[in-house]
Each structure stands twice: as structure tokens, then as C-alpha cells.
Tab-separated table of C-alpha atoms and ligand atoms in Angstrom:
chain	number	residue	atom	x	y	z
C	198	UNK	CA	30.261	23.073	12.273
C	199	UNK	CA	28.314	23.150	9.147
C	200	UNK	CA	31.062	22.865	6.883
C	201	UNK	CA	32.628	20.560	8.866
C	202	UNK	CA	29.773	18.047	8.772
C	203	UNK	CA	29.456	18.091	4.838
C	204	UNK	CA	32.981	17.312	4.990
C	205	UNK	CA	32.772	14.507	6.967
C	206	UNK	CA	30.035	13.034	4.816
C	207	UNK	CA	31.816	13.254	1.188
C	208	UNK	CA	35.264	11.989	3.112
C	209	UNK	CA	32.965	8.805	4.625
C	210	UNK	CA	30.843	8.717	1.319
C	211	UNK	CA	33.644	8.210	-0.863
C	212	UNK	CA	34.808	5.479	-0.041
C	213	UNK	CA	30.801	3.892	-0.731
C	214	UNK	CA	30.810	5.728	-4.266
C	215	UNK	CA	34.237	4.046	-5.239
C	216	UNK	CA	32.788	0.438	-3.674
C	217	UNK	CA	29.349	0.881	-6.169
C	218	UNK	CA	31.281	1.455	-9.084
C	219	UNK	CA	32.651	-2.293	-8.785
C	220	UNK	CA	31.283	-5.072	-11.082
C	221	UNK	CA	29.314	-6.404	-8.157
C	222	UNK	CA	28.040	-9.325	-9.559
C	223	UNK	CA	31.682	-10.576	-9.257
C	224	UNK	CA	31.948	-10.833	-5.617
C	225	UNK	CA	32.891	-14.750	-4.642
C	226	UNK	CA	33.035	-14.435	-0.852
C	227	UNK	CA	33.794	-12.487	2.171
C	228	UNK	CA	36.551	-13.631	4.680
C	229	UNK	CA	37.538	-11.945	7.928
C	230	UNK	CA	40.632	-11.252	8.107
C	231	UNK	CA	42.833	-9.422	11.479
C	232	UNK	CA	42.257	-5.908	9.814
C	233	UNK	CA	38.542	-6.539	9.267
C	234	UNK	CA	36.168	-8.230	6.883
C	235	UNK	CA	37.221	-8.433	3.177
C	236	UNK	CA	35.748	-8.809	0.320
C	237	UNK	CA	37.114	-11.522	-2.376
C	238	UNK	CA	36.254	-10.789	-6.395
C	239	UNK	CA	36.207	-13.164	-9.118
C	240	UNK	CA	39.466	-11.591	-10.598
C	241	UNK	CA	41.125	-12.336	-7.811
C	242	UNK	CA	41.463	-8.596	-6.013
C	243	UNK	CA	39.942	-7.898	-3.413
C	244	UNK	CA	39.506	-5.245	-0.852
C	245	UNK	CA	38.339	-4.281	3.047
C	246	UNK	CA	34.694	-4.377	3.280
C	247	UNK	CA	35.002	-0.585	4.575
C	248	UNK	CA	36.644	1.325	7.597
C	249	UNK	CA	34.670	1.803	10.605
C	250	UNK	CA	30.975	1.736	10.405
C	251	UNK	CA	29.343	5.138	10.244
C	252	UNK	CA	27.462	6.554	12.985
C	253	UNK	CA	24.782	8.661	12.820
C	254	UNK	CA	24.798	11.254	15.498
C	255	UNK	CA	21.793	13.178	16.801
C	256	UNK	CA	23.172	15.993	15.017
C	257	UNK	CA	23.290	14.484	11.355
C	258	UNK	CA	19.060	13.211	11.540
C	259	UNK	CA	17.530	16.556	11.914
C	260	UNK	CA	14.339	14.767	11.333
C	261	UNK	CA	14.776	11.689	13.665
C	262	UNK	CA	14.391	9.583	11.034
C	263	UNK	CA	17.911	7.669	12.035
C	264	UNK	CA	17.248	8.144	15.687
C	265	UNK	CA	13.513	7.789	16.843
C	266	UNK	CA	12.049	4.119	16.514
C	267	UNK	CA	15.104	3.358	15.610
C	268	UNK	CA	16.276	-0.125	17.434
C	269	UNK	CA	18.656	-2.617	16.315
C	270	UNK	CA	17.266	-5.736	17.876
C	271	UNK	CA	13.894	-6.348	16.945
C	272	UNK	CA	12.314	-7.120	13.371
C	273	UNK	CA	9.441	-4.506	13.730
C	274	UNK	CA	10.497	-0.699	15.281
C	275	UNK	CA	6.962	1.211	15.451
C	276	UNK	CA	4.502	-0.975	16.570
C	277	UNK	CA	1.876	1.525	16.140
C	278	UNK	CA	-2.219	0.846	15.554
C	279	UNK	CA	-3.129	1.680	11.556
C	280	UNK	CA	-5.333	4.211	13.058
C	281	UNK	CA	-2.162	6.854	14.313
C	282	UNK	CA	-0.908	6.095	11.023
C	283	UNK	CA	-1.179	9.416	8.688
C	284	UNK	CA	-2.051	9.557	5.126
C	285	UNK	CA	1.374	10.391	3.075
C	286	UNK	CA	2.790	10.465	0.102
C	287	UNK	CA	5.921	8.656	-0.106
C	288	UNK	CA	8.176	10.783	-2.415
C	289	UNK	CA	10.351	7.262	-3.361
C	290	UNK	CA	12.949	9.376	-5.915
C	291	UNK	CA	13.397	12.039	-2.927
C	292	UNK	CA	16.808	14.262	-4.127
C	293	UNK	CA	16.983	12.073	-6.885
C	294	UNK	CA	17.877	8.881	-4.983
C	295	UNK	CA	17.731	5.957	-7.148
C	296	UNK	CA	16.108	3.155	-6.670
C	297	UNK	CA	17.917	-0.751	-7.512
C	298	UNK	CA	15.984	-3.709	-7.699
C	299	UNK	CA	18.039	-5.883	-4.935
C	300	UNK	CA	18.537	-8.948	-7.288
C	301	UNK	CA	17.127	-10.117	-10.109
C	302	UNK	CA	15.226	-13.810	-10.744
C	303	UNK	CA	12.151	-15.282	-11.203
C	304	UNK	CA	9.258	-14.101	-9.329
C	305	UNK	CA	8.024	-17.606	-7.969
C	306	UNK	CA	5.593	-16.158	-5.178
C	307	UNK	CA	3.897	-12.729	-4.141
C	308	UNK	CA	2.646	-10.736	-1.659
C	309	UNK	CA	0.069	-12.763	0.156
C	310	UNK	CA	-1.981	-12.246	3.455
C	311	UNK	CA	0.081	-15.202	4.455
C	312	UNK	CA	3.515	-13.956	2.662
C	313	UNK	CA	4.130	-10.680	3.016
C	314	UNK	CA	6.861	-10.041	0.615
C	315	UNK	CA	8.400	-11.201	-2.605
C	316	UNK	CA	10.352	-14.563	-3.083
C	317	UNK	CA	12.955	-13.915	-6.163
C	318	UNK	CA	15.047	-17.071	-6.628
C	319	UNK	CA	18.538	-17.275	-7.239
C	320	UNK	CA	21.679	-18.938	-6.821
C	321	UNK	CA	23.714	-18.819	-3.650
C	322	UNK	CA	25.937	-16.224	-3.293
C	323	UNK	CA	24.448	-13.763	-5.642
C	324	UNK	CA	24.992	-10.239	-4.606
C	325	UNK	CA	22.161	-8.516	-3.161
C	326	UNK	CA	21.896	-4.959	-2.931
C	327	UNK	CA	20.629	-1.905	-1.474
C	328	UNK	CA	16.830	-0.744	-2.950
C	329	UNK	CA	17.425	2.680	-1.763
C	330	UNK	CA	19.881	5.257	-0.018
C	331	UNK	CA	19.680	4.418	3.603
C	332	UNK	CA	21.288	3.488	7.410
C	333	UNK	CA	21.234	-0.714	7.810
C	334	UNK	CA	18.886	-0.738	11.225
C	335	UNK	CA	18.764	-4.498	11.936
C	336	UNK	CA	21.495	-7.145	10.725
C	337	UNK	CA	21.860	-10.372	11.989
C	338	UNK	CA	20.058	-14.100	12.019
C	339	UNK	CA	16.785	-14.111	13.123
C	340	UNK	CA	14.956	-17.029	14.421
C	341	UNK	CA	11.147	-16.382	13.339
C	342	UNK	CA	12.527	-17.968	10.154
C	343	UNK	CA	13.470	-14.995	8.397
C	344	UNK	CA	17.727	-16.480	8.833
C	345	UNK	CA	20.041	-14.475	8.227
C	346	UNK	CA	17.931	-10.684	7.798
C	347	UNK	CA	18.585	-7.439	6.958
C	348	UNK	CA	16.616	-4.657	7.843
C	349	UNK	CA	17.441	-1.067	5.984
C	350	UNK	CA	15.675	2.404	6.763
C	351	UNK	CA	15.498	4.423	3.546
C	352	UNK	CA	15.404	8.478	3.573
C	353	UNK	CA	11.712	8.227	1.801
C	354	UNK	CA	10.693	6.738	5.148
C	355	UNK	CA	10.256	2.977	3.983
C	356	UNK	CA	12.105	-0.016	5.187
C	357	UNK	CA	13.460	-2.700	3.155
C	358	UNK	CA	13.638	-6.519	4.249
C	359	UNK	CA	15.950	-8.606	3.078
C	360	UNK	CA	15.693	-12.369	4.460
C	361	UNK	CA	17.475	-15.982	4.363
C	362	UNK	CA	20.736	-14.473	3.523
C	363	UNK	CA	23.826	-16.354	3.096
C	364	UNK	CA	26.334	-13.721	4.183
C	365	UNK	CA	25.614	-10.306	5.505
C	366	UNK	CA	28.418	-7.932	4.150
C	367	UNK	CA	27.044	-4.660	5.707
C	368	UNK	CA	26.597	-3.965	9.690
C	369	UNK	CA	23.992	-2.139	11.243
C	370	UNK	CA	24.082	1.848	11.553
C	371	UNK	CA	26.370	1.498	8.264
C	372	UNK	CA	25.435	3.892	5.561
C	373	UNK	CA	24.413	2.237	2.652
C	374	UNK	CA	23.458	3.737	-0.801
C	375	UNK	CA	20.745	2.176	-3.288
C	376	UNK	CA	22.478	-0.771	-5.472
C	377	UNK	CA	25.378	-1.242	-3.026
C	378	UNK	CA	26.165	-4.778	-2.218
C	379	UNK	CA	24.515	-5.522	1.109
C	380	UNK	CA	24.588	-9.061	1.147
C	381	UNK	CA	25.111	-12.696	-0.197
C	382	UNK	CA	21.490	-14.397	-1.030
C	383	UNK	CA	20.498	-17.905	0.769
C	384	UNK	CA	18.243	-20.181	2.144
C	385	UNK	CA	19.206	-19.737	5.913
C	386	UNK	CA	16.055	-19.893	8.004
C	387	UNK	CA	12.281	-21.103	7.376
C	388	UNK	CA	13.173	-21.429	3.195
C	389	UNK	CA	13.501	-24.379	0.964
C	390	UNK	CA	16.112	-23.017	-1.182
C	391	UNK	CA	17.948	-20.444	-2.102
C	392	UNK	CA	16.001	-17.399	-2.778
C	393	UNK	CA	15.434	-13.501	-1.453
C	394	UNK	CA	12.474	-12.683	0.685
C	395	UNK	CA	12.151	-9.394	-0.024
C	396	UNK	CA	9.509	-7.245	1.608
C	397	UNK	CA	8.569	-2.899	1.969
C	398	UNK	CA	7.566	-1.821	5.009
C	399	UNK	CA	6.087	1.703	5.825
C	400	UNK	CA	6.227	2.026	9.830
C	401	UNK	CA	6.125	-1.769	10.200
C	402	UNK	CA	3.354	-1.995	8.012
C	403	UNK	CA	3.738	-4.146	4.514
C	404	UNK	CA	3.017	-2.857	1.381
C	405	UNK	CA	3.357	-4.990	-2.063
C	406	UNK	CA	6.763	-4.460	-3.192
C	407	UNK	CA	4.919	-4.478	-6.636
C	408	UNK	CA	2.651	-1.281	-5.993
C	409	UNK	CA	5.733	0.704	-6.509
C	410	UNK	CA	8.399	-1.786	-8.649
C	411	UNK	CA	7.606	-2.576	-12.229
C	412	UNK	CA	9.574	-5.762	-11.804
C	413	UNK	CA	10.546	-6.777	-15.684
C	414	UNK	CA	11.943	-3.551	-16.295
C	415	UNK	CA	13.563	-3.222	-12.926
C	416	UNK	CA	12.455	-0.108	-12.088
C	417	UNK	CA	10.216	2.503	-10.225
C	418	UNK	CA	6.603	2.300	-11.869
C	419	UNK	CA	6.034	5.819	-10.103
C	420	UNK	CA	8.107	8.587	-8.265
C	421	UNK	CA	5.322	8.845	-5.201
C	422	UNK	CA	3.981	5.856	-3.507
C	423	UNK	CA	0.435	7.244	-1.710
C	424	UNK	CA	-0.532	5.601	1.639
C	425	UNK	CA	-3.879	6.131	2.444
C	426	UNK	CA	-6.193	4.964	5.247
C	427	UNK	CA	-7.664	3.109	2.669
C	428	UNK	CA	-5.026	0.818	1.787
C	429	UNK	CA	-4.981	0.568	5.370
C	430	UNK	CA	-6.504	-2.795	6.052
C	431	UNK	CA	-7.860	-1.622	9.954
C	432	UNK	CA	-7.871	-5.852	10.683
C	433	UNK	CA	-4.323	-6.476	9.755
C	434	UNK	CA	-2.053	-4.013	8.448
C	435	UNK	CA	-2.533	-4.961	5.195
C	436	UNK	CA	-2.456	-2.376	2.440
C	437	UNK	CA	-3.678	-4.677	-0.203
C	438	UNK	CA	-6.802	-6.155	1.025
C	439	UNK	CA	-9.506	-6.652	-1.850
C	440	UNK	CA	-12.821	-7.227	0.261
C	441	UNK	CA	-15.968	-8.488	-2.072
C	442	UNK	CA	-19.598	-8.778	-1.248
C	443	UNK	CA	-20.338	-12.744	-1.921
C	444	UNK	CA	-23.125	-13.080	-4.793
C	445	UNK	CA	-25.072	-16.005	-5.182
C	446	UNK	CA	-23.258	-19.070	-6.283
C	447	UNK	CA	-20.277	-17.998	-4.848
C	448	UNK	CA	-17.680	-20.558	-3.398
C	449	UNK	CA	-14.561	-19.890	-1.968
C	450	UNK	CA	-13.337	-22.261	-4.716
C	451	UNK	CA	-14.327	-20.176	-7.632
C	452	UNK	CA	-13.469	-16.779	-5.500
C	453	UNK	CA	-10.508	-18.082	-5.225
C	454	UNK	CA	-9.643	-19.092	-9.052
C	455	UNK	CA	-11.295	-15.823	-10.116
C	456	UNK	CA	-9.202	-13.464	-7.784
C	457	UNK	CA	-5.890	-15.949	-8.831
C	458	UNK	CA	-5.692	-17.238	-5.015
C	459	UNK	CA	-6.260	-19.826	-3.246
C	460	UNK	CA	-8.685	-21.620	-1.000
C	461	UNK	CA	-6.042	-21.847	1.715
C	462	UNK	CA	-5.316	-18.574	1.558
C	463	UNK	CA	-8.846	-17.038	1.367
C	464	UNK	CA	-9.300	-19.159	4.515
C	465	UNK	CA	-6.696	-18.087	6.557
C	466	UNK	CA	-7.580	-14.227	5.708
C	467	UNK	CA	-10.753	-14.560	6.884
C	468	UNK	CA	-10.256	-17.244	9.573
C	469	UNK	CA	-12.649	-19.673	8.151
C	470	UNK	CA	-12.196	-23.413	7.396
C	471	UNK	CA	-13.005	-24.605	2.896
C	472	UNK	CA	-16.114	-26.077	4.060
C	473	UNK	CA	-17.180	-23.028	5.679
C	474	UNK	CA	-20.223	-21.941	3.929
C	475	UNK	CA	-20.604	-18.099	2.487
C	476	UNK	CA	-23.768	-15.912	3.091
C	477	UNK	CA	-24.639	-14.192	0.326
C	478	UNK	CA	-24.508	-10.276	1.022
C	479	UNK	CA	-21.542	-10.478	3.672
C	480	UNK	CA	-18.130	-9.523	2.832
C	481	UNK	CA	-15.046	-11.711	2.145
C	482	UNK	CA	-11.485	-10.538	1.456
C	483	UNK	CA	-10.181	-12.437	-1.442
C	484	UNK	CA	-6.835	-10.758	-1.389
I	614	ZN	ZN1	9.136	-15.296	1.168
């Protein structure tokens, strides 16, 4: 049974190993055609997207990763309170998976309280691709404003969102390994142009992409990402809340230029209107 399993993966890998090895920067478009999607290259070849989608059965996720929490119709899977949430270590590198930056482009806005991912612009129909190994859990167009959204579940445990897609190339319960193409970048959905929204969820919960990416370089800054209950923000989620006690002469103004925010923002984290005024010796989150 064993044997036969492992044998089953390398014939249904190999197909994905053959597909990565493609310039894929030179994919122009995907068409459908009666023997199933294709995929149209610069040079004029092209090929089927890929046979069947691959299943995982009970048997393959030993660890339930692939099978508990695991739905295909909603944005968020766990929906659990920060409190049940364990402190881990995220081994990111597990078995040597690689890591791919899923396209890249200028930075132009970060994670925010109110934004809770990365915006990387580019052109449409750049290739994106796959940050890590994983199974695609959620694929289609979402309404929330998100468009056209990807959703991936990675073998460290993270998820990987990947929104206002032009064309989605993958389907979910595929396979996917880290720097295949997954998808055509956008500006379907709440965007005004095209650009990825990319975002890193543990367990629904967002974590700034740029705690564990050095960006420039494209790369992992670290193998292990820690979560702790103390980048657990208990209000929100938020793993990268920076709470200050407000001194005398503070405004939200200069808080705001001296923690490279804004007033808006520092507002709508704490729920407070710009003319609100501050009491000295209670806290504030300024990020
Ligand atoms: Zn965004």
C-alpha cells in the first residue's frame, strides 16, 4: 500500500516538476479548450494545464492538515478565538521546501490594521506563483472585494492569499509546489489597478508577509517563523500590533508621523475619531 502510494505521488508529481521547469514568465494566456484548459506561451507552444486535479485522500494527510478545517467555500477555515491558538514555531523551509516570492514589483502598500497584506504592482497577466509547496483550498471570485482569489494551504501550516487575479490557472485540491504558476495577476474586485494582494495567514490569523520575506532579495529572512501569544493581538488577530503609552504632548498627528502611519489609520485601530483627544498614561496602538 505503502509503495504503492509513493508511486502514485512521483507519477502525479512529475508532471508538476516538468511544468516548473518552464520559463514561466512567458505564459500569454490560458484558453479552454474540449480536452481541458491550456496553457498558451510566448513561443507559441503550449500545453494542457495538467490531467485531473489531485485528490488528497484521508489516507495521504496523516496529520489532517489537507482534511480538517479544510473547506473550499469560504475565505477564512478556522475561525478560532487567539486564545485556543498555541504558541509554535513555524518551521517555513520544512524538508527543504523552498520558498518563491509570488511576483515581483514595487511594494506600494503594507500590512496595515486596515490592509492586511501586501499590494505588489504589476502588469496584467504576469505570472503569479506558488510561495510554498501546498494543496490550492479556495479558488474562485470572491465578492468581499478580494475578485478573483486564491487561497493555498502550505505543509508549514500557513496559508497564502492571493487576490484580484486576472486568471486562475490552478483548481482547488490541486497540488501545487512553491514557484509554480498559480495564476494571472489583476485588478478584479475592490482594486484600482492591476496589482497582487498578497497576504500569510496562520489559522486565519494575518501575519506581515514581511516578518518572514526579506522582499529585495526575494527570499526567506529566517527558516522558523515563531508565533507567540504575544504577537497575538487578543483585540483583533493582529500579530503586529505596536501599543505605546501616550506621553505628554502627544498627538495622534505626530504618533502617527513618528511610527510612519497615519492619522486615519491610528483612528480606525483604536476606534477613535482625529479630534479625539489622548490621555496621557493610557495606551494607543500605533501599528
Ligand atoms: Zn491589498
Amino acid at each position: 500500500m505503502k509503495f504503492f502510494t509513493c508511486f502514485f505521488v512521483l507519477l502525479i508529481t512529475f508532471p508538476f516538476l516538468s511544468f516548473s521547469q518552464r520559463n514561466i514568465d512567458a505564459i500569454v494566456d490560458t484558453v479552454e479548450t474540449p480536452e481541458g484548459p491550456a496553457i498558451l506561451y510566448k513561443n507559441f507552444t503550449w500545453e494542457y494545464l495538467q490531467d485531473e486535479p489531485v485528490m488528497l485522500s484521508q489516507e495521504d494527510d496523516s496529520t489532517g492538515l489537507f482534511t480538517v478545517q479544510w473547506v473550499n467555500d469560504q475565505i477564512f477555515a478556522y475561525r478560532l478565538k487567539p486564545d485556543s491558538i498555541r504558541d509554535t514555531v513555524i518551521n517555513l523551509n520544512n524538508n527543504g521546501r523552498i520558498f518563491t516570492l509570488p511576483v515581483y514589483g514595487k511594494l506600494f502598500r503594507g500590512f496595515m490594521y486596515t490592509h492586511k497584506g501586501l499590494d505588489i504592482k504589476l502588469d496584467k497577466g504576469d505570472t503569479i506563483k506558488a510561495a510554498f509547496d501546498g494543496v490550492v483550498r479556495y479558488a474562485r471570485y470572491n465578492r468581499g472585494g478580494f475578485g478573483n482569489l486564491i487561497i493555498l494551504r502550505h505543509y508549514n501550516g500557513l496559508e497564502t492569499y492571493y487576490a484580484h487575479l486576472s486568471k486562475m490557472l490552478i483548481k482547488v485540491n490541486q497540488v501545487v509546489k512553491s514557484g509554480d504558476p498559480i495564476a494571472l495577476g489583476g485588478s478584479t474586485g475592490r482594486s484600482r489597478g492591476p496589482h497582487l494582494h498578497f497576504e500569510v495567514r496562520y489559522k486565519d490569523i494575518p501575519l506581515d508577509p514581511l516578518r518572514m520575506i526579506d522582499y529585495d532579495n526575494q527570499k526567506l529572512i529566517s527558516n522558523v517563523l515563531p508565533v507567540t501569544k504575544k504577537v497575538f493581538y487578543p483585540n483583533d488577530y493582529d500579530v503586529n500590533a505596536v501599543i505605546v503609552k501616550i506621553k505628554k504632548g502627544d498627538t495622534i498627528g505626530k504618533l502617527a508621523k513618528k511610527y510612519h502611519t497615519s492619522v486615519k489609520e491610528i483612528c480606525a485601530m483604536n476606534k477613535i475619531k482625529p479630534n479625539t483627544t489622548l490621555r496621557i498614561g493610557r495606551s494607543i496602538r500605533v501599528r
